[in-house]
Coordinates of C-alpha atoms in Angstrom, one line a residue:
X1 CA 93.9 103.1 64.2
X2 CA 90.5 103.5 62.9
X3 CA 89.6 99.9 64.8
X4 CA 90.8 101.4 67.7
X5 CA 88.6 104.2 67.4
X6 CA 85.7 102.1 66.5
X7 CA 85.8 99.7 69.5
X8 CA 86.5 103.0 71.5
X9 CA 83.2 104.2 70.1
X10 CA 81.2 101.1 71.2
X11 CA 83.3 101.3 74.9
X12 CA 82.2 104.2 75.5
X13 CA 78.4 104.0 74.8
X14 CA 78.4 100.6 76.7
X15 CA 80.3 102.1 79.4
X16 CA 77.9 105.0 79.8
X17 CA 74.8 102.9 79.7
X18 CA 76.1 100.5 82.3
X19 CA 76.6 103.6 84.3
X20 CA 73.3 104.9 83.6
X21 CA 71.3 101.5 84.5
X22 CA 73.5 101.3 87.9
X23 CA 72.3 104.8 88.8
X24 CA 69.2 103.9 88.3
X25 CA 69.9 100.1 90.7
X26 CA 71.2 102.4 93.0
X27 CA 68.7 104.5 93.8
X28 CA 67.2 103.0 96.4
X29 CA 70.8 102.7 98.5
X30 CA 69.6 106.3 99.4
X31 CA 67.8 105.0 102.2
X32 CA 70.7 102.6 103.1
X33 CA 73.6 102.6 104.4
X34 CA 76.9 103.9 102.6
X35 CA 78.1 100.2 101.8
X36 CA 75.2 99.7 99.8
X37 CA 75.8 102.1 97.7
X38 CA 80.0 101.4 97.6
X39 CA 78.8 98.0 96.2
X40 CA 77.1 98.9 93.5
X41 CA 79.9 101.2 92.6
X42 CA 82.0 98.1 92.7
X43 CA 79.7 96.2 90.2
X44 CA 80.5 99.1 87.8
X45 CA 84.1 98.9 88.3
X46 CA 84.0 95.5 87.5
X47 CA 82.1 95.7 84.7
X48 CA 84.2 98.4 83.4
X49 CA 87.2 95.8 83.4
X50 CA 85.2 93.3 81.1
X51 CA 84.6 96.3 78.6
X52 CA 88.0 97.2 78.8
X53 CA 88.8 93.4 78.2
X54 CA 86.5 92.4 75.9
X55 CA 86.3 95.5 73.5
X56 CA 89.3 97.4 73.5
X57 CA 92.0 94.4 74.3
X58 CA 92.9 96.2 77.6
X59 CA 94.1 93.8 79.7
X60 CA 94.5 94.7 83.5
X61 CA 97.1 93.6 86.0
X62 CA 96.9 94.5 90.4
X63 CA 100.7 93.8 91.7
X64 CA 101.2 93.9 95.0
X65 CA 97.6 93.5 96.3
X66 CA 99.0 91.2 99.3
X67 CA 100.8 94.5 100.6
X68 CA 97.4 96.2 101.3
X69 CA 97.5 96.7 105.0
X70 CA 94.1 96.3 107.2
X71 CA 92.5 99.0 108.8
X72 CA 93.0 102.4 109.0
X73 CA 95.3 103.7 106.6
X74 CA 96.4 106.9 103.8
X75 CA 96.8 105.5 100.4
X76 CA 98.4 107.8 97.9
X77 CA 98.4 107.3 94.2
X78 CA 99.5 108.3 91.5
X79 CA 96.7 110.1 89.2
X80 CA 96.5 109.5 85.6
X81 CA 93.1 108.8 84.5
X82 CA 89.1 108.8 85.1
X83 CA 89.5 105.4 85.7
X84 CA 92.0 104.4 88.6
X85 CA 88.9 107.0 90.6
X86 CA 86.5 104.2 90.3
X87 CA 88.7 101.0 90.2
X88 CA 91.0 101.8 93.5
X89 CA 88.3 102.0 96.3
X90 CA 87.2 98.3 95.4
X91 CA 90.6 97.0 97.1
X92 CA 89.5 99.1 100.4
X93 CA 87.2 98.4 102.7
X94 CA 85.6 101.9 103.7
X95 CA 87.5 104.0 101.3
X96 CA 87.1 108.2 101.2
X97 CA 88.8 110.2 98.7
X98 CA 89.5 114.1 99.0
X99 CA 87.9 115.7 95.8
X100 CA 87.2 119.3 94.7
X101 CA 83.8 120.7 96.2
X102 CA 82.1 121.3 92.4
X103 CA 82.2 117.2 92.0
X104 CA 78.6 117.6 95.1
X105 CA 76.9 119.7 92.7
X106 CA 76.7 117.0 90.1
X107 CA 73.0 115.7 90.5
X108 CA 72.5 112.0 91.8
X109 CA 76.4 111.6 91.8
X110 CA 76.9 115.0 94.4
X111 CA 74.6 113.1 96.3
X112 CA 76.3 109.9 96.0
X113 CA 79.7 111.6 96.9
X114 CA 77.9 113.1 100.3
X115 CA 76.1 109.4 100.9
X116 CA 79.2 108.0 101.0
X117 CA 81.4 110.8 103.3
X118 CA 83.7 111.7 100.8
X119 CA 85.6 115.1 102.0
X120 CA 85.5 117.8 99.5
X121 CA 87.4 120.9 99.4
X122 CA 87.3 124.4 97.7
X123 CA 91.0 124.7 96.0
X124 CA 90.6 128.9 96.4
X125 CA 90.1 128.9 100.5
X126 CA 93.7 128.6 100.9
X127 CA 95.0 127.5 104.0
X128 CA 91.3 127.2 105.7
X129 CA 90.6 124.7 103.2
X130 CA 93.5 122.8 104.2
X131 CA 93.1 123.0 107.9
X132 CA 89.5 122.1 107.2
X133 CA 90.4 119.3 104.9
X134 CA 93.2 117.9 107.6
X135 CA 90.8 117.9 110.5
X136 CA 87.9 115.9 108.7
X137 CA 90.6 113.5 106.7
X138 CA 91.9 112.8 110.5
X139 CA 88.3 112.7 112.1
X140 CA 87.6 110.0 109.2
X141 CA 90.9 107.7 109.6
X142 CA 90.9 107.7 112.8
X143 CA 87.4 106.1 113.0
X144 CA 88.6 103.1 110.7
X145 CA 88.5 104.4 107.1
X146 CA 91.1 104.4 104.5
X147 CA 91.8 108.0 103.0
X148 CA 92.5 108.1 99.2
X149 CA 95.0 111.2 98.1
X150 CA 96.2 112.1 94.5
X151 CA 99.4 114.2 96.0
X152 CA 99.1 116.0 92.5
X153 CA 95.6 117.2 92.7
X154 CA 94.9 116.7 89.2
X155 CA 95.3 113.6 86.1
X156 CA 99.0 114.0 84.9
X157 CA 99.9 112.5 81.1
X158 CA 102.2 109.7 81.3
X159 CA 105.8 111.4 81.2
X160 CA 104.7 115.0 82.7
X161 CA 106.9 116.7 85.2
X162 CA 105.5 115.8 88.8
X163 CA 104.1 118.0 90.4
X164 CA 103.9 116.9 94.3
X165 CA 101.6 119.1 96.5
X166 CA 102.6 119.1 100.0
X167 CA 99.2 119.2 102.1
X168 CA 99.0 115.7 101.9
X169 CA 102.4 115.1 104.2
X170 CA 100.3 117.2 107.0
X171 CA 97.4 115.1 106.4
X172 CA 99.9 111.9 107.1
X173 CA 101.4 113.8 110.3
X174 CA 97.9 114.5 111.6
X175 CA 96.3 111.0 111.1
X176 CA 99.6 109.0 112.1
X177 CA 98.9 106.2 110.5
X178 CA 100.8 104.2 107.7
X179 CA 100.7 105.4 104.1
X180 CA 100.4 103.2 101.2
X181 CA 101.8 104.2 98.0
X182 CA 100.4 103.3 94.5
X183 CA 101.9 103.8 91.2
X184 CA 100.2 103.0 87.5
X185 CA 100.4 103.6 84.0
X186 CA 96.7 104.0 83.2
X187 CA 97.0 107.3 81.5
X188 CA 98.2 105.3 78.5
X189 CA 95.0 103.3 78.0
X190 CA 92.7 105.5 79.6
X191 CA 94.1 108.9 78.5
X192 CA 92.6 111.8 80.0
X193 CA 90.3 114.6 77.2
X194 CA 89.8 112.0 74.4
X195 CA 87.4 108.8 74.6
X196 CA 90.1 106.8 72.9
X197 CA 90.3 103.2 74.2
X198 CA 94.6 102.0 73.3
X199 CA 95.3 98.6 74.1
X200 CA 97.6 96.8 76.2
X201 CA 98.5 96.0 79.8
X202 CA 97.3 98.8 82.2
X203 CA 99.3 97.9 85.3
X204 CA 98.0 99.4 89.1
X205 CA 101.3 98.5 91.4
X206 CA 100.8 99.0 95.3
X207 CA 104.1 99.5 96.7
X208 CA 105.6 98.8 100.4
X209 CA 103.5 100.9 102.8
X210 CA 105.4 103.7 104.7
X211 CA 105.3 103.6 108.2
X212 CA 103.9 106.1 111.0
X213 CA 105.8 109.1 112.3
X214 CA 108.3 109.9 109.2
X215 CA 110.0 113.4 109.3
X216 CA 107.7 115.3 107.0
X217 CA 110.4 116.0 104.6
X218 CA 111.5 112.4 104.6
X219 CA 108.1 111.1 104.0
X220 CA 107.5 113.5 100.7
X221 CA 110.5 112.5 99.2
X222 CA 110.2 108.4 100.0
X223 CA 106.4 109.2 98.8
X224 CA 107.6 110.8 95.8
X225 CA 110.7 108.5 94.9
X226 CA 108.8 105.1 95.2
X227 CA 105.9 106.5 93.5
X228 CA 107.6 108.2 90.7
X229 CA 110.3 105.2 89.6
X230 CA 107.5 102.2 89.5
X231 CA 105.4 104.4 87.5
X232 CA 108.2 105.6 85.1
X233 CA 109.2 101.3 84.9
X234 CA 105.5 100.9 84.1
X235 CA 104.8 103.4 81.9
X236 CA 107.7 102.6 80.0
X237 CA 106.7 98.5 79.3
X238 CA 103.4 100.0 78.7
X239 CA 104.9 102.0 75.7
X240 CA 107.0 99.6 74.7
X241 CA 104.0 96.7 74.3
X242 CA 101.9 99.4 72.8
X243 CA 104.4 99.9 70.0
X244 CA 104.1 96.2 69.4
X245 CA 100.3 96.2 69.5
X246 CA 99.7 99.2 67.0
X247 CA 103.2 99.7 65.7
X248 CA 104.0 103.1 67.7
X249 CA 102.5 104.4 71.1
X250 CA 100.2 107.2 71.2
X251 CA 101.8 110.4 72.5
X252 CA 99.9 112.3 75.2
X253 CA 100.4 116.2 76.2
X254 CA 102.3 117.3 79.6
X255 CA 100.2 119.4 80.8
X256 CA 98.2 119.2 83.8
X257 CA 94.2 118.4 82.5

């Protein structure tokens, strides 16, 4: 375990710097436009990944990539980790994610966040918040862009309860467009309130996309289903390869982060 925390160590300084040194590359994409700067994000991502490779014997797999539909679309995935934040939008070609509003007051990266039309909202404006959040999420997909949801708000540890929200089904209803569900097991590699590294297989599955028009009722429960039992199958061979790797698999708390 102490290797493990020592190549965490060096992950995490490398990781940070390479993020620092970007920042820096990228300040001049402020006078460009917003896929200037979405490239550069990229080139972190993908750096990240060697890191992850290379230092901590994390080894990442993309299933499914082929089901990715073009054009305007909802993508809802399963949330686990910092990391599936930065890695998803490189498989879209205009992504925007819905985020809480206190992630624009972080200097350089608030500004990034606005750059690149990412829709914030304020989680205590109640239903304004949502009616504000639907209008711009439909405003945004309707002009070509692919909409990123968590449906659970927040980073879940592998195993936790779910915990489904249900504004995201009116967001589907109001954009009608097809929804692409993503499940992972990233949490177990990436773990959210420690800078510990664990090795293994991170897997990021995109499922068969939903179509248009679904009952909202019927479309939270498909979401939820198909979602749910590829990440419980992944999470599971993630434990189980872990176990192998360092003789038993970390355990991670339940709660919501």
């Amino acid at each position: 375990m102490f290797l493990i925390f020592l190549r965490s160590l060096v992950f995490n300084v490398l990781f940070y710097a390479v993020l620092i040194c970007l920042a820096i590359v990228a300040l001049p994409t402020f006078a460009l436009p917003p896929r200037a700067m979405l490239t550069v994000a990229e080139w972190w991502a993908k750096a990240t990944l060697v890191l992850m490779r290379v230092i901590c014997n994390i080894k990442v797999e993309f299933r499914g990539v082929e089901k990715i539909p073009q054009g305007p679309l909802l993508i809802v995935a399963k949330h686990q980790s910092f990391w599936e934040t930065f890695v998803l939008p490189g498989f879209f070609d205009r992504p925007i994610f819905i985020l809480k509003r206190q992630l624009m007051q972080i200097p350089v990266f608030g500004q990034f966040l606005v750059k690149t039309g990412m829709i914030a909202i304020d989680r205590n404006a109640g239903v304004k918040a949502l009616l504000d959040m639907t209008r711009r999420a439909r405003v945004a997909v309707r002009s070509g862009r692919q909409l990123v949801i968590f449906p659970e708000g927040t980073r879940r540890a592998p195993g936790a309860v779910p915990n489904y929200k249900t504004g995201f089904a009116q967001i589907y209803s109001s954009c009608g467009v097809q929804c692409l569900p993503i499940a992972l097991n990233s949490g177990l590699f990436w773990p959210r309130r420690t800078f510990m590294r664990y090795p293994g297989t991170l897997v990021v599955e995109f499922l068969d996309p939903l179509p248009a028009g679904l009952p909202k009722d019927e479309f939270l429960a498909r979401v939820q289903t198909a979602i749910e039992d590829a990440t419980g199958r992944l999470v599971e061979a993630g434990r189980k390869e872990q176990e192998q790797l360092i003789g038993s698999a970390p355990s991670y708390a339940p709660s919501e982060s």
